[in-house]
Coordinates of C-alpha atoms in Angstrom, one line a residue:
Chain W
M1 CA 91.6 58.6 118.8
A2 CA 93.3 56.2 121.1
R3 CA 96.6 57.3 122.5
R4 CA 99.5 55.0 122.2
G5 CA 99.6 54.1 125.9
D6 CA 96.0 52.9 125.7
L7 CA 96.9 50.1 123.4
A8 CA 98.9 48.3 126.2
T9 CA 95.8 47.9 128.3
N10 CA 93.3 45.1 127.8
A11 CA 90.6 46.5 125.6
R12 CA 87.8 44.4 127.0
D13 CA 87.8 45.2 130.7
G14 CA 90.3 48.0 131.0
A15 CA 92.7 46.0 133.3
V16 CA 96.4 46.8 132.7
F17 CA 97.5 43.3 133.3
E18 CA 96.3 39.8 134.0
L19 CA 97.9 37.0 135.9
R20 CA 98.1 33.6 134.4
S21 CA 99.6 30.4 135.7
G22 CA 102.2 28.9 133.5
Q23 CA 104.4 25.8 133.6
F24 CA 107.9 25.7 132.2
S25 CA 110.5 23.1 131.7
L26 CA 113.9 24.4 132.7
M27 CA 117.4 23.0 132.7
V28 CA 119.0 22.6 136.1
L29 CA 122.8 23.2 136.3
A30 CA 124.1 21.2 139.2
I31 CA 127.6 22.2 140.3
R32 CA 129.4 19.1 141.6
H33 CA 132.5 20.7 142.9
L34 CA 134.1 24.1 143.0
D35 CA 136.6 24.6 140.3
L36 CA 135.7 27.8 138.6
L37 CA 138.2 27.7 135.8
Q38 CA 137.4 24.1 134.9
L39 CA 133.7 24.8 135.1
Q40 CA 134.1 27.7 132.6
T41 CA 136.1 25.8 130.1
D42 CA 134.0 22.6 130.2
L43 CA 130.8 24.5 130.1
T44 CA 131.9 26.7 127.2
D45 CA 132.8 23.5 125.2
H46 CA 129.5 22.0 126.1
V47 CA 127.5 25.0 124.9
A48 CA 129.5 25.1 121.7
S49 CA 128.7 21.5 121.0
A50 CA 125.0 22.2 120.9
P51 CA 124.5 25.9 120.4
S52 CA 121.0 25.8 119.1
L53 CA 119.9 24.0 122.3
L54 CA 122.1 25.7 124.9
R55 CA 123.3 29.2 123.8
G56 CA 121.5 31.7 126.0
A57 CA 119.4 29.0 127.6
P58 CA 118.0 29.8 131.0
V59 CA 119.1 27.5 133.8
V60 CA 118.4 27.0 137.5
L61 CA 121.6 26.8 139.5
D62 CA 121.7 23.9 141.9
L63 CA 124.4 24.2 144.6
N64 CA 123.3 21.2 146.6
P65 CA 126.7 19.7 147.7
L66 CA 128.4 23.1 148.1
S67 CA 127.5 24.6 151.4
Q68 CA 130.5 27.1 151.2
L69 CA 128.7 28.9 148.4
A70 CA 126.5 30.6 150.9
D71 CA 129.2 33.3 150.5
P72 CA 127.6 35.9 148.1
G73 CA 131.0 36.9 146.7
L74 CA 131.9 33.4 145.6
L75 CA 128.4 32.8 144.3
R76 CA 128.6 36.0 142.2
E77 CA 131.8 34.9 140.7
L78 CA 130.4 31.4 139.9
I79 CA 127.3 32.9 138.2
N80 CA 129.6 35.2 136.1
R81 CA 131.5 32.2 134.9
V82 CA 128.3 30.3 133.9
E83 CA 127.0 33.3 132.1
Q84 CA 130.3 33.8 130.3
A85 CA 130.0 30.2 129.1
G86 CA 126.8 31.2 127.4
L87 CA 124.0 30.2 129.8
K88 CA 121.6 32.5 131.7
V89 CA 121.1 31.9 135.4
L90 CA 117.5 32.5 136.2
A91 CA 117.2 31.3 139.7
L92 CA 118.8 29.2 142.5
A93 CA 117.5 25.8 143.4
A94 CA 116.2 25.7 147.0
N95 CA 118.9 24.6 149.4
A96 CA 119.5 25.0 153.1
G97 CA 121.5 28.1 154.0
I98 CA 121.3 29.8 150.6
E99 CA 118.6 32.4 151.3
A100 CA 121.0 35.2 152.3
A101 CA 123.2 34.8 149.3
A102 CA 120.2 34.6 147.0
K103 CA 118.8 37.8 148.5
A104 CA 122.1 39.6 148.1
L105 CA 122.2 38.7 144.5
G106 CA 118.6 39.4 143.9
L107 CA 117.9 35.9 142.5
P108 CA 114.7 34.0 143.3
I109 CA 114.8 30.5 144.8
L110 CA 112.9 27.7 143.1
G111 CA 111.9 24.4 144.6
V112 CA 113.3 21.6 142.6
D113 CA 112.1 18.0 142.9
R114 CA 115.5 16.3 142.3
K115 CA 113.9 12.9 141.7
R116 CA 112.1 14.4 138.7
T117 CA 115.1 15.8 137.0
R118 CA 117.3 13.8 134.7
L119 CA 120.7 14.0 133.2
I120 CA 120.9 15.8 129.8
D121 CA 123.9 14.1 128.2
A122 CA 122.4 12.8 125.0
E123 CA 123.8 14.3 121.8
P124 CA 121.3 17.1 121.1
V125 CA 120.2 17.7 117.6
S126 CA 122.2 20.7 116.6
E127 CA 122.1 20.5 112.8
I128 CA 118.7 21.5 111.5
E129 CA 117.9 20.6 107.9
A130 CA 114.3 21.7 107.8
L131 CA 112.4 21.4 104.6
N132 CA 111.8 25.1 104.5
P133 CA 113.6 27.6 106.6
A134 CA 111.6 27.3 109.8
P135 CA 110.1 30.6 110.8
E136 CA 111.0 31.7 114.3
P137 CA 108.1 31.0 116.7
A138 CA 105.7 33.8 116.4
P139 CA 104.6 35.4 119.6
S140 CA 101.2 34.0 120.1
E141 CA 98.0 35.9 121.0
V142 CA 97.9 34.1 124.4
S143 CA 101.0 35.1 126.3
G144 CA 103.5 32.4 127.1
L145 CA 102.2 30.0 124.5
Q146 CA 104.6 29.2 121.7
S147 CA 103.0 28.3 118.4
P148 CA 104.1 24.9 117.2
L149 CA 106.4 24.2 114.3
V150 CA 104.2 22.8 111.5
L151 CA 105.9 21.1 108.6
Q152 CA 104.5 19.4 105.5
G153 CA 106.0 15.9 105.2
P154 CA 107.4 13.6 104.2
I155 CA 110.5 14.2 106.2
R156 CA 113.0 12.1 104.3
G157 CA 115.9 9.9 105.5
G158 CA 118.9 12.1 106.5
Q159 CA 116.8 15.1 107.4
Q160 CA 116.7 16.5 110.9
V161 CA 114.1 18.8 112.3
Y162 CA 114.1 20.3 115.8
A163 CA 111.3 22.5 117.2
R164 CA 113.0 24.4 120.0
G165 CA 110.8 25.4 122.9
R166 CA 107.6 24.2 121.2
D167 CA 105.6 21.3 119.7
L168 CA 106.4 19.8 116.3
I169 CA 103.6 18.9 114.0
I170 CA 104.3 17.0 110.8
T171 CA 101.6 16.4 108.3
G172 CA 102.9 13.4 106.3
A173 CA 105.3 10.6 106.9
V174 CA 108.7 10.5 108.7
S175 CA 111.0 8.2 106.7
A176 CA 113.4 5.7 108.1
G177 CA 116.7 7.5 108.9
A178 CA 115.0 10.9 109.5
E179 CA 115.0 12.5 113.0
V180 CA 112.3 14.7 114.3
A181 CA 112.7 16.4 117.7
A182 CA 110.9 18.9 119.8
D183 CA 111.1 20.4 123.3
G184 CA 107.4 19.8 123.4
C185 CA 105.3 17.0 121.9
V186 CA 105.9 15.5 118.5
H187 CA 102.8 14.8 116.3
V188 CA 103.2 12.8 113.1
Y189 CA 100.1 12.7 110.9
G190 CA 101.4 9.8 108.8
R191 CA 103.7 6.8 109.2
L192 CA 106.6 7.3 111.7
S193 CA 109.5 5.2 110.4
G194 CA 112.4 7.3 111.7
K195 CA 113.4 8.6 115.1
A196 CA 111.2 10.8 117.2
L197 CA 112.4 12.7 120.3
A198 CA 110.0 14.6 122.4
G199 CA 110.8 16.7 125.5
A200 CA 114.3 17.2 124.1
A201 CA 115.1 19.8 126.8
G202 CA 113.9 17.5 129.6
D203 CA 110.1 17.9 129.8
L204 CA 109.0 14.5 131.2
R205 CA 105.4 15.2 130.2
A206 CA 106.1 15.5 126.5
R207 CA 104.5 12.9 124.3
V208 CA 104.8 11.4 120.8
Y209 CA 101.8 10.7 118.6
C210 CA 101.7 9.1 115.2
L211 CA 99.1 7.6 112.9
S212 CA 101.1 4.5 112.0
F213 CA 103.9 3.3 114.2
A214 CA 107.1 1.9 112.7
A215 CA 109.7 4.0 114.5
E216 CA 113.4 3.1 114.8
L217 CA 113.7 5.0 118.1
V218 CA 111.5 7.0 120.3
S219 CA 112.9 9.2 123.1
I220 CA 111.0 11.3 125.7
A221 CA 113.1 13.6 127.9
G222 CA 116.1 11.4 127.2
N223 CA 114.4 8.1 128.1
F224 CA 114.7 6.3 124.8
K225 CA 113.9 2.9 123.3
V226 CA 115.2 1.4 120.1
F227 CA 112.7 -0.8 118.1
E228 CA 114.3 -3.5 116.1
S229 CA 110.8 -4.6 115.3
A230 CA 107.7 -3.2 116.9
S231 CA 105.4 -5.6 118.7
R232 CA 102.4 -6.7 116.8
E233 CA 100.1 -4.8 119.2
V234 CA 101.4 -1.4 118.1
A235 CA 103.1 -2.0 114.7
G236 CA 101.3 0.1 112.0
K237 CA 98.8 1.4 114.6
A238 CA 98.0 4.9 115.7
V239 CA 99.8 5.3 119.0
E240 CA 100.6 7.6 121.9
I241 CA 104.0 7.3 123.5
F242 CA 104.6 8.8 127.0
L243 CA 106.6 8.3 130.1
D244 CA 105.1 6.4 132.9
D245 CA 107.3 6.6 136.0
G246 CA 110.4 6.9 133.9
R247 CA 109.4 4.0 131.5
L248 CA 108.5 4.6 127.9
E249 CA 104.9 3.4 127.3
I250 CA 103.4 2.9 123.9
R251 CA 99.7 2.6 123.8
P252 CA 97.4 2.3 120.7
L253 CA 95.2 5.3 120.4
R254 CA 91.5 4.5 120.8
I255 CA 89.8 6.8 118.4
Chain R
M1 CA 110.6 27.7 77.7
G2 CA 111.5 24.0 78.1
E3 CA 111.0 21.8 81.0
I4 CA 114.0 20.3 83.0
I5 CA 113.6 16.7 84.0
V6 CA 116.2 15.1 86.2
V7 CA 116.6 11.3 86.2
T8 CA 118.2 10.4 89.5
S9 CA 118.3 7.6 92.1
G10 CA 121.0 7.9 94.7
K11 CA 122.1 4.3 94.2
G12 CA 124.2 3.2 91.3
G13 CA 123.3 0.5 88.7
V14 CA 119.5 0.9 89.0
G15 CA 119.0 2.1 85.4
K16 CA 119.3 5.9 85.4
T17 CA 121.2 6.1 82.1
T18 CA 119.1 3.5 80.4
T19 CA 116.1 5.4 81.5
S20 CA 117.4 8.8 80.4
A21 CA 118.2 7.5 77.0
S22 CA 114.8 5.8 76.6
L23 CA 112.9 8.8 77.9
A24 CA 114.8 11.1 75.6
C25 CA 114.0 9.0 72.5
G26 CA 110.4 8.6 73.6
F27 CA 109.9 12.4 74.0
A28 CA 111.6 13.0 70.6
K29 CA 109.4 10.3 69.0
R30 CA 106.4 12.2 70.4
G31 CA 107.6 15.3 68.6
K32 CA 109.2 17.1 71.5
K33 CA 112.5 18.9 70.8
T34 CA 114.6 17.1 73.4
V35 CA 118.2 17.1 74.7
V36 CA 119.7 14.7 77.1
V37 CA 122.7 15.8 79.2
D38 CA 125.2 13.5 80.9
F39 CA 126.1 14.8 84.4
D40 CA 128.4 11.9 85.2
I41 CA 131.6 13.9 84.7
G42 CA 134.6 11.6 84.4
L43 CA 132.5 8.4 84.0
R44 CA 130.5 9.1 80.9
N45 CA 128.2 6.4 79.6
L46 CA 125.2 8.1 78.1
D47 CA 126.9 8.5 74.7
L48 CA 127.3 4.7 74.6
I49 CA 123.7 3.9 75.4
M50 CA 122.6 6.5 72.8
G51 CA 125.0 5.0 70.2
C52 CA 126.9 8.2 69.5
E53 CA 130.2 7.6 71.3
R54 CA 132.3 7.9 68.2
R55 CA 130.9 11.4 67.5
V56 CA 131.8 13.0 70.8
V57 CA 134.2 15.9 70.0
Y58 CA 133.3 18.5 72.6
D59 CA 131.7 17.8 76.0
F60 CA 129.9 19.5 78.9
V61 CA 133.2 20.7 80.6
N62 CA 134.5 22.2 77.3
V63 CA 131.3 24.3 77.1
I64 CA 131.8 25.5 80.7
N65 CA 135.4 26.4 80.1
G66 CA 134.5 28.2 76.9
D67 CA 136.6 25.9 74.6
C68 CA 133.6 25.7 72.3
T69 CA 130.0 26.9 71.9
L70 CA 127.1 24.9 73.3
K71 CA 125.9 24.3 69.7
Q72 CA 129.2 22.7 68.8
A73 CA 129.0 20.4 71.7
L74 CA 125.5 19.1 71.0
I75 CA 125.5 15.8 69.2
K76 CA 122.6 15.4 66.9
D77 CA 120.9 12.0 67.1
K78 CA 120.9 10.0 63.8
R79 CA 117.4 8.6 64.4
F80 CA 115.6 11.7 65.4
D81 CA 116.2 15.2 64.0
N82 CA 114.7 16.8 67.2
L83 CA 117.0 14.9 69.6
A84 CA 120.5 15.9 70.8
V85 CA 123.0 14.6 73.3
L86 CA 125.4 16.6 75.5
A87 CA 128.1 14.2 76.6
A88 CA 130.0 14.4 79.9
S89 CA 133.8 14.8 80.0
Q90 CA 135.8 11.7 80.3
T91 CA 139.1 13.3 81.3
K92 CA 138.0 15.9 83.8
D93 CA 136.3 15.3 87.1
K94 CA 133.2 16.7 88.8
D95 CA 135.1 19.6 90.3
A96 CA 135.1 21.2 86.8
L97 CA 131.4 21.9 87.3
T98 CA 130.6 25.4 88.6
Q99 CA 127.2 26.7 89.5
E100 CA 127.3 29.6 87.1
G101 CA 128.7 27.4 84.3
V102 CA 126.0 24.8 84.7
A103 CA 123.3 27.4 85.2
K104 CA 124.3 29.1 81.9
I105 CA 124.2 25.8 80.0
I106 CA 120.8 24.8 81.5
D107 CA 119.3 28.2 80.7
D108 CA 120.5 28.1 77.1
L109 CA 119.2 24.6 76.6
K110 CA 115.9 25.5 78.2
A111 CA 115.5 28.3 75.7
E112 CA 116.2 26.0 72.7
F113 CA 114.5 22.7 73.7
D114 CA 111.1 21.6 74.9
I115 CA 112.5 18.9 77.2
V116 CA 115.9 18.9 78.9
I117 CA 116.7 15.5 80.5
C118 CA 119.5 15.6 83.1
D119 CA 121.1 12.2 83.6
S120 CA 122.4 12.2 87.2
P121 CA 125.4 10.2 88.4
A122 CA 124.9 8.0 91.4
G123 CA 125.6 9.4 94.9
I124 CA 124.7 12.8 96.4
E125 CA 127.8 14.7 95.5
R126 CA 128.5 17.6 93.2
G127 CA 127.5 16.0 89.9
A128 CA 124.3 14.6 91.3
F129 CA 123.6 17.9 93.0
F130 CA 123.9 20.0 89.8
A131 CA 121.8 17.5 87.9
M132 CA 118.9 17.9 90.2
Y133 CA 119.4 21.6 91.3
F134 CA 117.7 23.1 88.3
A135 CA 115.0 20.5 87.8
D136 CA 111.2 21.2 87.4
R137 CA 110.5 17.5 87.5
A138 CA 112.3 14.5 88.8
V139 CA 112.0 10.9 87.7
V140 CA 113.5 8.9 90.5
V141 CA 114.6 5.5 89.3
V142 CA 114.2 2.8 91.9
N143 CA 114.6 -0.9 92.0
P144 CA 112.2 -2.9 94.2
E145 CA 114.7 -3.6 97.0
V146 CA 115.4 -1.9 100.3
S147 CA 118.7 -0.2 99.7
S148 CA 117.6 1.4 96.4
V149 CA 114.4 2.6 98.2
R150 CA 116.3 4.1 101.1
D151 CA 118.7 6.0 98.7
S152 CA 115.8 7.3 96.7
D153 CA 114.2 8.6 99.9
R154 CA 117.4 10.5 100.8
V155 CA 117.6 11.9 97.3
L156 CA 114.0 13.0 97.4
G157 CA 114.7 14.7 100.7
I158 CA 117.7 16.6 99.3
M159 CA 115.7 17.7 96.3
A160 CA 112.9 19.0 98.5
S161 CA 115.3 21.1 100.6
K162 CA 118.2 22.1 98.3
S163 CA 116.9 22.4 94.7
R164 CA 116.6 25.8 93.1
R165 CA 112.9 25.6 93.4
A166 CA 113.1 25.0 97.1
E167 CA 115.7 27.8 97.6
Q168 CA 113.6 30.3 95.7
G169 CA 110.4 29.2 97.4
L170 CA 108.7 28.2 94.1
T171 CA 106.3 25.2 93.8
A172 CA 108.2 22.1 94.7
V173 CA 110.0 19.8 92.1
K174 CA 107.3 17.4 90.8
E175 CA 108.3 13.9 91.8
H176 CA 107.7 10.7 89.9
L177 CA 108.9 7.1 90.6
L178 CA 110.0 4.8 87.9
L179 CA 110.3 1.2 89.1
T180 CA 112.9 -0.7 87.1
R181 CA 114.1 -4.3 87.1
Y182 CA 110.6 -5.3 88.3
S183 CA 109.8 -9.0 88.3
A184 CA 106.1 -9.7 88.8
D185 CA 106.9 -13.4 89.4
R186 CA 109.3 -12.6 92.2
V187 CA 106.8 -10.1 93.8
E188 CA 104.2 -12.8 93.8
K189 CA 106.6 -15.2 95.6
G190 CA 107.3 -12.5 98.1
D191 CA 111.0 -12.1 97.1
M192 CA 110.6 -8.6 95.8
M193 CA 108.9 -5.4 97.1
S194 CA 105.7 -4.7 95.3
I195 CA 104.7 -1.4 93.6
A196 CA 102.4 -0.6 96.6
D197 CA 105.2 -1.2 99.1
V198 CA 107.5 1.2 97.3
E199 CA 104.8 3.8 96.8
E200 CA 103.9 3.6 100.5
I201 CA 107.4 4.0 101.8
L202 CA 108.4 6.8 99.5
G203 CA 105.0 8.5 99.4
V204 CA 105.3 9.2 95.6
K205 CA 103.3 7.7 92.8
V206 CA 104.8 5.3 90.3
I207 CA 104.8 6.7 86.7
G208 CA 106.0 3.5 85.1
V209 CA 107.1 0.0 85.8
I210 CA 109.9 -1.5 83.6
P211 CA 110.1 -5.3 83.8
E212 CA 113.4 -7.0 84.2
A213 CA 114.3 -8.3 80.7
P214 CA 117.3 -9.4 78.8
E215 CA 116.5 -7.0 76.0
V216 CA 117.4 -4.0 78.2
L217 CA 121.1 -5.2 78.5
S218 CA 121.4 -6.0 74.8
A219 CA 119.8 -2.7 73.8
S220 CA 122.4 -0.8 75.9
N221 CA 125.3 -2.8 74.5
S222 CA 124.2 -2.0 70.9
G223 CA 123.6 1.7 71.5
V224 CA 119.9 1.5 70.7
P225 CA 117.7 2.6 73.6
V226 CA 115.3 -0.2 74.6
I227 CA 112.3 2.1 74.0
L228 CA 113.0 1.7 70.2
D229 CA 112.5 -2.1 70.5
E230 CA 108.8 -2.4 69.9
Q231 CA 108.8 -6.1 70.5
A232 CA 110.2 -5.8 74.0
D233 CA 108.0 -5.4 77.1
A234 CA 110.5 -3.1 78.6
G235 CA 110.4 -0.9 75.5
L236 CA 106.6 -0.7 75.6
A237 CA 106.7 0.1 79.3
Y238 CA 109.0 3.0 78.6
T239 CA 106.7 4.2 75.9
D240 CA 103.8 4.2 78.4
A241 CA 105.9 6.1 80.9
V242 CA 106.6 8.8 78.4
A243 CA 102.9 9.1 77.6
R244 CA 102.2 9.4 81.4
L245 CA 104.8 12.1 81.8
L246 CA 103.0 13.9 79.0
G247 CA 99.9 13.8 81.0
E248 CA 98.1 10.8 79.4
E249 CA 96.4 8.0 81.2
R250 CA 97.7 4.5 80.5
P251 CA 97.0 1.3 82.3
M252 CA 100.0 -0.3 83.9
R253 CA 101.2 -3.3 81.8
F254 CA 103.6 -6.1 82.7
V255 CA 102.9 -5.9 86.4
E256 CA 101.1 -9.3 86.7
P257 CA 102.9 -12.6 86.6
K258 CA 102.8 -14.3 83.2
R259 CA 100.4 -17.2 83.2
K260 CA 102.2 -20.2 81.9
G261 CA 100.5 -22.6 79.5
F262 CA 100.0 -26.3 80.1
F263 CA 103.1 -27.4 78.2
Q264 CA 105.3 -24.8 79.8
R265 CA 104.2 -25.9 83.2
M266 CA 104.8 -29.5 82.3
F267 CA 108.2 -29.1 80.7
G268 CA 109.4 -25.8 82.1
G269 CA 109.2 -22.4 80.4

């Protein structure tokens, strides 16, 4: 009989662990100027305005314009304030002169391509009126992979669905006036007549797919486009929507 | 146990009460023990369309408040022994409805009748919510125009997420569309949405198409539901809809433009 400890090991080859590469989309909290009190109040309000999106969310702290924060004491205080406001500081963005402070606080330094980040200021979808109570994402067999939120459509006008930290798959139509959003990709196996938001937490590589395009609005990582009427090339077609150098591209799917 | 059918739409003036009255008479005529309940508390109308307005003594809110028994409040129809009407209150407002009160009435009616038709008020507030909350089936009345279709979409969404069946995780409320005030001529001219357009947008099948006709208004005014007028296209269309709701197959009638004869074309019809 196997002892409990044995279960943790990989049954196939006996290795205790395996290393996998993973890619994650993270929010970057850029501090513009040093006013700790103001920061804490404003940030607390901001988190309260979109709790489902922000509460407990991991962030990378970017101190780019604040060279004086190389002082570990001040930095510790700043991180305290951010965490009291409800965010979790995961790492520091790479900046000149920050290594010593990061080491003192035991935080890793991450390289951030500032050209590829974008401002998150759009009203996040905080109210979720899913058709059925959406189950929490089940931990998948493959580590680090979140199972998508799968809903049977139609998603009707006035309903909002948000798949946090994963893809959203809708079998059926999305009516005019409905909003479907995901941190990952949005797939609609039916007519998309409402609003679709992919990469809601800022993932620029997220995409939107639908079988018949008639959307009111499509947004990818905050880059959105309103369609008063879709062009003939894509109206009613199966399309793929993605960001090409910051511009929203809609392309008929060749199947 | 009886079946609860809500007649709803979201938008006002599309023909919910006319439909409730006609379906109720149609089911009764087919031998089903039927009751039709007016949920439009404060703005009751069903009693007028059913032609029993002078016999309303007790109403829905009286039953909830315990002023009378349910039996006392049920008004027996003069045309069909197996048909009853429960009127809405004219003096109270929708806040008089409580979840327990409505649930008790619905359960008692369900035990007594084969079919319970709930005539929903317009809108998506309390009265409309209670009318649809207990439903097994829904007949969504929709006119072939964009605002009615949008409101119906919203109502279908609320039903799918907030009805008792949705809350208890039972099979979903069975949805049907009933297209009213339909004019085949205007559809052909492109002025009006077609059956296929409405079905495609809402993703629900049409169970009946009631043509726009003057008989509908005169029937309402005289308190005789139009389904009882066997000369009227609208009446026959309701009879077909009842048959389809009972699971029978009937071809759709009155959905093609009327071909005018030579003289009509020459001298106007």
